Tab-separated table of C-alpha atoms in Angstrom:
chain	number	residue	atom	x	y	z
A	1	MET	CA	124.211	23.864	70.716
A	2	ILE	CA	122.283	20.736	71.510
A	3	ALA	CA	124.137	17.485	70.967
A	4	PRO	CA	122.568	14.555	72.877
A	5	SER	CA	119.586	12.861	71.313
A	6	LEU	CA	116.049	12.952	72.636
A	7	HIS	CA	116.418	9.333	73.699
A	8	ALA	CA	119.048	10.293	76.232
A	9	TYR	CA	116.671	12.738	77.903
A	10	VAL	CA	113.783	10.272	77.794
A	11	ALA	CA	116.067	7.645	79.336
A	12	ILE	CA	116.962	9.955	82.238
A	13	SER	CA	113.301	10.798	82.672
A	14	ALA	CA	112.317	7.125	82.704
A	15	ALA	CA	115.065	6.334	85.196
A	16	LEU	CA	113.969	9.143	87.519
A	17	PHE	CA	110.341	8.069	87.281
A	18	ALA	CA	111.215	4.427	87.931
A	19	LEU	CA	113.306	5.392	90.969
A	20	GLY	CA	110.492	7.544	92.331
A	21	PHE	CA	107.952	4.791	91.788
A	22	PHE	CA	110.225	2.286	93.510
A	23	GLY	CA	110.585	4.675	96.436
A	24	VAL	CA	106.836	5.148	96.763
A	25	LEU	CA	106.252	1.409	96.895
A	26	VAL	CA	109.175	0.426	99.101
A	27	ARG	CA	109.778	3.149	101.678
A	28	ARG	CA	107.885	3.205	104.967
A	29	ASN	CA	108.475	6.825	105.950
A	30	THR	CA	105.671	9.051	104.668
A	31	LEU	CA	108.031	11.997	104.151
A	32	VAL	CA	110.372	9.951	101.954
A	33	ILE	CA	107.364	8.636	100.017
A	34	PHE	CA	106.458	12.260	99.407
A	35	MET	CA	109.971	13.042	98.168
A	36	SER	CA	109.722	10.097	95.778
A	37	LEU	CA	106.453	11.551	94.467
A	38	GLU	CA	108.305	14.801	93.799
A	39	LEU	CA	110.935	12.819	91.887
A	40	MET	CA	108.209	11.390	89.663
A	41	LEU	CA	106.804	14.864	88.990
A	42	VAL	CA	110.254	16.162	88.082
A	43	ALA	CA	110.757	13.216	85.731
A	44	ALA	CA	107.541	14.097	83.901
A	45	THR	CA	108.686	17.727	83.768
A	46	LEU	CA	112.009	16.758	82.207
A	47	ALA	CA	110.278	14.646	79.550
A	48	LEU	CA	107.931	17.536	78.714
A	49	VAL	CA	110.757	20.035	78.330
A	50	ALA	CA	112.819	17.639	76.207
A	51	PHE	CA	109.948	16.768	73.875
A	52	SER	CA	108.926	20.378	73.459
A	53	ARG	CA	112.533	21.409	72.730
A	54	TYR	CA	113.021	18.701	70.107
A	55	ASN	CA	109.695	19.433	68.455
A	56	GLY	CA	110.322	23.163	68.325
A	57	THR	CA	107.332	24.292	70.384
A	58	LEU	CA	106.916	25.985	73.737
A	59	ASP	CA	103.672	24.314	74.839
A	60	GLY	CA	105.451	21.668	76.887
A	61	ASP	CA	107.434	24.387	78.634
A	62	VAL	CA	104.238	26.217	79.531
A	63	PHE	CA	102.775	22.980	80.852
A	64	VAL	CA	105.770	22.722	83.172
A	65	PHE	CA	104.618	25.971	84.812
A	66	PHE	CA	101.341	24.316	85.711
A	67	ILE	CA	103.087	21.187	86.980
A	68	LEU	CA	105.322	23.312	89.219
A	69	THR	CA	102.293	25.118	90.645
A	70	VAL	CA	100.337	21.935	91.266
A	71	ALA	CA	103.395	20.339	92.873
A	72	ALA	CA	103.817	23.297	95.222
A	73	ALA	CA	100.153	23.127	96.249
A	74	GLU	CA	100.382	19.367	96.652
A	75	VAL	CA	103.429	19.600	98.887
A	76	ALA	CA	101.795	22.240	101.085
A	77	VAL	CA	98.595	20.250	101.568
A	78	GLY	CA	100.378	16.910	101.898
A	79	LEU	CA	102.788	18.132	104.552
A	80	ALA	CA	99.894	19.702	106.460
A	81	ILE	CA	98.137	16.327	106.371
A	82	ILE	CA	101.313	14.597	107.589
A	83	VAL	CA	101.628	17.033	110.494
A	84	ALA	CA	97.960	16.537	111.418
A	85	LEU	CA	98.458	12.774	111.200
A	86	PHE	CA	101.508	12.954	113.440
A	87	ARG	CA	99.526	14.923	116.015
A	88	GLN	CA	96.845	12.264	116.140
A	89	ARG	CA	98.869	9.060	115.891
A	90	ARG	CA	102.429	10.064	116.957
A	91	THR	CA	103.887	8.193	113.987
A	92	ILE	CA	104.240	8.644	110.235
A	93	GLN	CA	105.385	5.132	109.361
A	94	VAL	CA	102.897	3.791	106.856
A	95	ASP	CA	102.891	0.268	108.280
A	96	ARG	CA	101.665	1.609	111.611
A	97	LEU	CA	98.866	3.673	110.080
A	98	ASP	CA	96.543	0.718	109.759
A	99	ALA	CA	93.356	2.032	111.387
A	100	LEU	CA	91.308	1.213	108.284
A	101	LYS	CA	92.781	-2.234	107.814
A	102	ASN	CA	90.220	-4.471	109.543
B	1	MET	CA	132.567	19.197	75.847
B	2	PHE	CA	128.837	19.598	75.751
B	3	ASN	CA	128.293	15.852	75.714
B	4	LEU	CA	130.605	15.562	78.688
B	5	LEU	CA	128.564	18.123	80.619
B	6	PHE	CA	125.371	16.342	79.672
B	7	LEU	CA	126.789	13.019	80.831
B	8	PHE	CA	127.890	14.560	84.110
B	9	PHE	CA	124.466	16.041	84.822
B	10	ALA	CA	122.689	12.841	83.792
B	11	VAL	CA	124.774	10.615	86.079
B	12	PHE	CA	124.597	13.175	88.890
B	13	THR	CA	120.804	13.454	88.677
B	14	VAL	CA	120.112	9.737	88.565
B	15	GLY	CA	122.651	9.032	91.304
B	16	CYS	CA	121.117	11.613	93.627
B	17	ALA	CA	117.638	10.258	92.876
B	18	ALA	CA	118.830	6.765	93.825
B	19	ALA	CA	120.241	8.208	97.043
B	20	VAL	CA	116.863	9.837	97.845
B	21	VAL	CA	115.189	6.474	97.566
B	22	CYS	CA	117.850	4.433	99.370
B	23	LEU	CA	119.162	6.603	102.229
B	24	ARG	CA	117.775	5.763	105.638
B	25	ASN	CA	117.984	9.206	107.176
B	26	ALA	CA	115.198	11.539	105.995
B	27	VAL	CA	117.393	14.651	106.272
B	28	ASN	CA	120.010	13.093	103.994
B	29	ALA	CA	117.271	12.106	101.561
B	30	ALA	CA	116.006	15.703	101.458
B	31	MET	CA	119.530	16.983	100.808
B	32	CYS	CA	119.960	14.488	97.972
B	33	LEU	CA	116.606	15.619	96.566
B	34	LEU	CA	118.017	19.146	96.527
B	35	LEU	CA	121.101	17.983	94.585
B	36	CYS	CA	118.936	15.964	92.209
B	37	LEU	CA	116.824	19.053	91.468
B	38	ALA	CA	119.989	21.044	90.790
B	39	GLY	CA	121.001	18.354	88.305
B	40	VAL	CA	117.617	18.529	86.601
B	41	ALA	CA	118.013	22.306	86.383
B	42	GLY	CA	121.339	21.717	84.621
B	43	LEU	CA	119.588	19.413	82.164
B	44	PHE	CA	116.973	22.123	81.589
B	45	ILE	CA	119.757	24.559	80.749
B	46	SER	CA	121.155	22.043	78.270
B	47	LEU	CA	117.679	22.090	76.690
B	48	ASP	CA	117.746	25.914	76.423
B	49	ALA	CA	114.954	26.268	79.002
B	50	PHE	CA	116.710	28.845	81.151
B	51	LEU	CA	113.606	30.297	82.740
B	52	LEU	CA	112.335	26.873	83.760
B	53	ALA	CA	115.705	25.982	85.277
B	54	PHE	CA	115.552	29.181	87.324
B	55	LEU	CA	111.977	28.480	88.402
B	56	LEU	CA	112.830	24.893	89.309
B	57	ILE	CA	115.605	26.065	91.609
B	58	LEU	CA	113.417	28.816	93.036
B	59	VAL	CA	110.244	26.825	93.641
B	60	TYR	CA	111.506	23.300	94.273
B	61	ALA	CA	114.915	23.773	95.809
B	62	GLY	CA	114.007	27.030	97.527
B	63	ALA	CA	110.524	26.363	98.802
B	64	VAL	CA	109.637	22.689	98.637
B	65	VAL	CA	112.852	21.177	99.987
B	66	ALA	CA	113.031	23.827	102.701
B	67	LEU	CA	109.476	22.912	103.686
B	68	PHE	CA	110.455	19.237	103.793
B	69	LEU	CA	113.405	20.020	106.055
B	70	PHE	CA	111.213	22.113	108.350
B	71	ILE	CA	108.695	19.300	108.680
B	72	ILE	CA	111.400	16.679	109.278
B	73	MET	CA	112.835	18.771	112.092
B	74	LEU	CA	109.383	19.630	113.453
B	75	LEU	CA	108.266	16.017	113.683
B	76	ASP	CA	111.578	14.705	115.055
B	77	ILE	CA	111.173	11.189	113.712
B	78	GLN	CA	114.792	10.195	114.054
B	79	GLY	CA	114.086	7.783	116.855
B	80	GLN	CA	111.872	5.559	114.759
B	81	ALA	CA	113.055	2.820	112.456
B	82	ALA	CA	113.712	4.103	108.972
B	83	LEU	CA	112.772	0.897	107.242
B	84	GLY	CA	110.147	-1.548	108.342
B	85	ARG	CA	109.686	-5.033	107.082
B	86	ARG	CA	110.034	-5.136	103.322
B	87	GLY	CA	108.378	-8.069	101.666
B	88	TRP	CA	106.224	-7.988	98.594
B	89	GLY	CA	106.530	-4.211	98.410
B	90	THR	CA	110.172	-4.495	97.350
B	91	VAL	CA	109.367	-7.097	94.728
B	92	ALA	CA	106.467	-5.035	93.390
B	93	GLY	CA	108.577	-1.858	93.340
B	94	LEU	CA	111.468	-3.508	91.541
B	95	GLY	CA	109.096	-5.131	89.049
B	96	ALA	CA	107.254	-1.896	88.311
B	97	ALA	CA	110.485	0.071	87.901
B	98	ALA	CA	111.880	-2.616	85.592
B	99	LEU	CA	108.667	-2.543	83.542
B	100	LEU	CA	108.951	1.226	83.117
B	101	LEU	CA	112.530	0.897	81.917
B	102	VAL	CA	111.569	-1.922	79.544
B	103	GLY	CA	108.882	0.358	78.125
B	104	TRP	CA	111.479	3.061	77.515
B	105	ALA	CA	113.816	0.520	75.880
B	106	GLY	CA	110.986	-0.567	73.608
B	107	ILE	CA	110.543	2.994	72.398
B	108	ALA	CA	114.290	3.536	72.093
B	109	PHE	CA	115.100	0.467	70.065
B	110	ARG	CA	111.920	-0.269	68.117
B	111	GLY	CA	110.370	3.128	67.428
B	112	ARG	CA	113.516	5.152	66.930
B	113	ALA	CA	112.309	6.554	63.620
B	114	ALA	CA	109.197	8.003	65.240
B	115	LEU	CA	111.109	10.471	67.439
B	116	PRO	CA	113.046	13.471	66.194
B	117	ALA	CA	116.689	12.575	66.712
B	118	THR	CA	118.218	16.033	66.632
B	119	ALA	CA	116.853	19.416	67.512
B	120	GLY	CA	117.188	22.305	65.166
B	121	PRO	CA	118.088	25.766	66.304
B	122	HIS	CA	115.626	27.014	68.857
B	123	PRO	CA	112.733	28.660	67.002
B	124	PHE	CA	112.044	31.086	69.832
B	125	ASP	CA	114.360	33.105	71.992
B	126	ALA	CA	112.942	31.616	75.135
B	127	THR	CA	112.407	34.984	76.746
B	128	LEU	CA	109.900	35.801	79.408
B	129	GLN	CA	107.811	37.644	76.835
B	130	ILE	CA	107.092	34.516	74.789
B	131	TYR	CA	106.056	32.603	77.873
B	132	SER	CA	103.797	35.396	79.034
B	133	ASP	CA	102.258	35.734	75.570
B	134	LEU	CA	101.329	32.058	75.683
B	135	LEU	CA	100.211	32.144	79.307
B	136	PHE	CA	97.916	35.119	78.887
B	137	THR	CA	96.392	34.228	75.520
B	138	THR	CA	96.230	30.506	74.756
B	139	TYR	CA	96.491	29.283	78.327
B	140	LEU	CA	94.523	32.003	80.109
B	141	LEU	CA	91.841	29.690	81.475
B	142	PRO	CA	94.355	27.172	82.907
B	143	VAL	CA	96.194	30.059	84.558
B	144	GLU	CA	92.976	31.190	86.222
B	145	ILE	CA	92.186	27.648	87.333
B	146	ILE	CA	95.704	27.202	88.734
B	147	GLY	CA	95.367	30.450	90.665
B	148	PHE	CA	92.108	29.229	92.123
B	149	LEU	CA	93.753	25.908	92.991
B	150	LEU	CA	96.474	27.751	94.906
B	151	LEU	CA	93.840	29.694	96.836
B	152	ILE	CA	91.981	26.507	97.723
B	153	ALA	CA	95.226	24.795	98.744
B	154	MET	CA	96.052	27.734	101.009
B	155	LEU	CA	92.638	27.586	102.657
B	156	GLY	CA	92.958	23.822	102.997
B	157	VAL	CA	96.326	24.083	104.711
B	158	ILE	CA	94.969	26.686	107.127
B	159	ALA	CA	91.998	24.468	107.921
B	160	LEU	CA	94.174	21.377	108.317
B	161	SER	CA	96.738	22.960	110.572
B	162	GLN	CA	94.260	24.255	113.094
B	163	ARG	CA	94.435	22.256	116.257
B	164	GLY	CA	91.397	20.016	116.277
B	165	PRO	CA	89.776	18.309	119.264
B	166	ALA	CA	91.895	15.827	121.136
B	167	PRO	CA	91.673	12.272	119.800
B	168	LYS	CA	88.899	10.431	121.520
B	169	PRO	CA	89.710	7.020	122.996
B	170	PRO	CA	87.860	4.325	121.075
B	171	THR	CA	84.720	3.221	122.877
B	172	ALA	CA	82.973	-0.085	122.645
B	173	ALA	CA	80.081	1.436	120.668
B	174	THR	CA	82.307	2.677	117.837
B	175	GLU	CA	84.481	-0.424	117.616
């Protein structure tokens, strides 16, 4: 029952990835940077599922399992690091975390 | 009808992703991330990946976004400025995003013949059994490694979240 072409899915994936990348570079709040990273991971996931569907295999789908697991682990560790950082510095704005700058 | 649904989910997903990046309030951004993930799950369903759509909702929307909201409320960062000065970072971000989209356009308009345009009927009934067959035969070693990674991540989070010694004031010797 599949009607749109693969290009449509790849376009959505590219748009999501570009938005996530833009967010990582532009935003100053570490938590929002982390959400943008999640957007990029989801974009890669969508591309994998679309390619594997249009090529008639399931390997891309299985790879998505691994991406989901790694993303969950990454979020847990990253948020723990953010909380530890907040305890030490009382801020999570990246332009104030400049202890290594000079 | 199906194309209409696809269009709806596509616009919804990209719009919510743009809101995640642009909204100033972190709580609103997390909520938009939740909606964006729901849109991606809809796209997964349009690709016949029902199990993955379910897992995406369960793991991402259920666990990850809830964790984000907990941390946002725990840290209470509402008093601080959402956006600092934005100089070259904006230019670099816009340029990189535009480059990514140009790369996609290059594939779409030059190499169209290289990609399969339409999908045939799904060769598998994407049941749990097929996934588990693949996971426990071909991909057994990655599954073991991923399990180990989860264990290490759990230990790392426990180690990180223990309250360490109070931050020492910088002395002249260490400066």
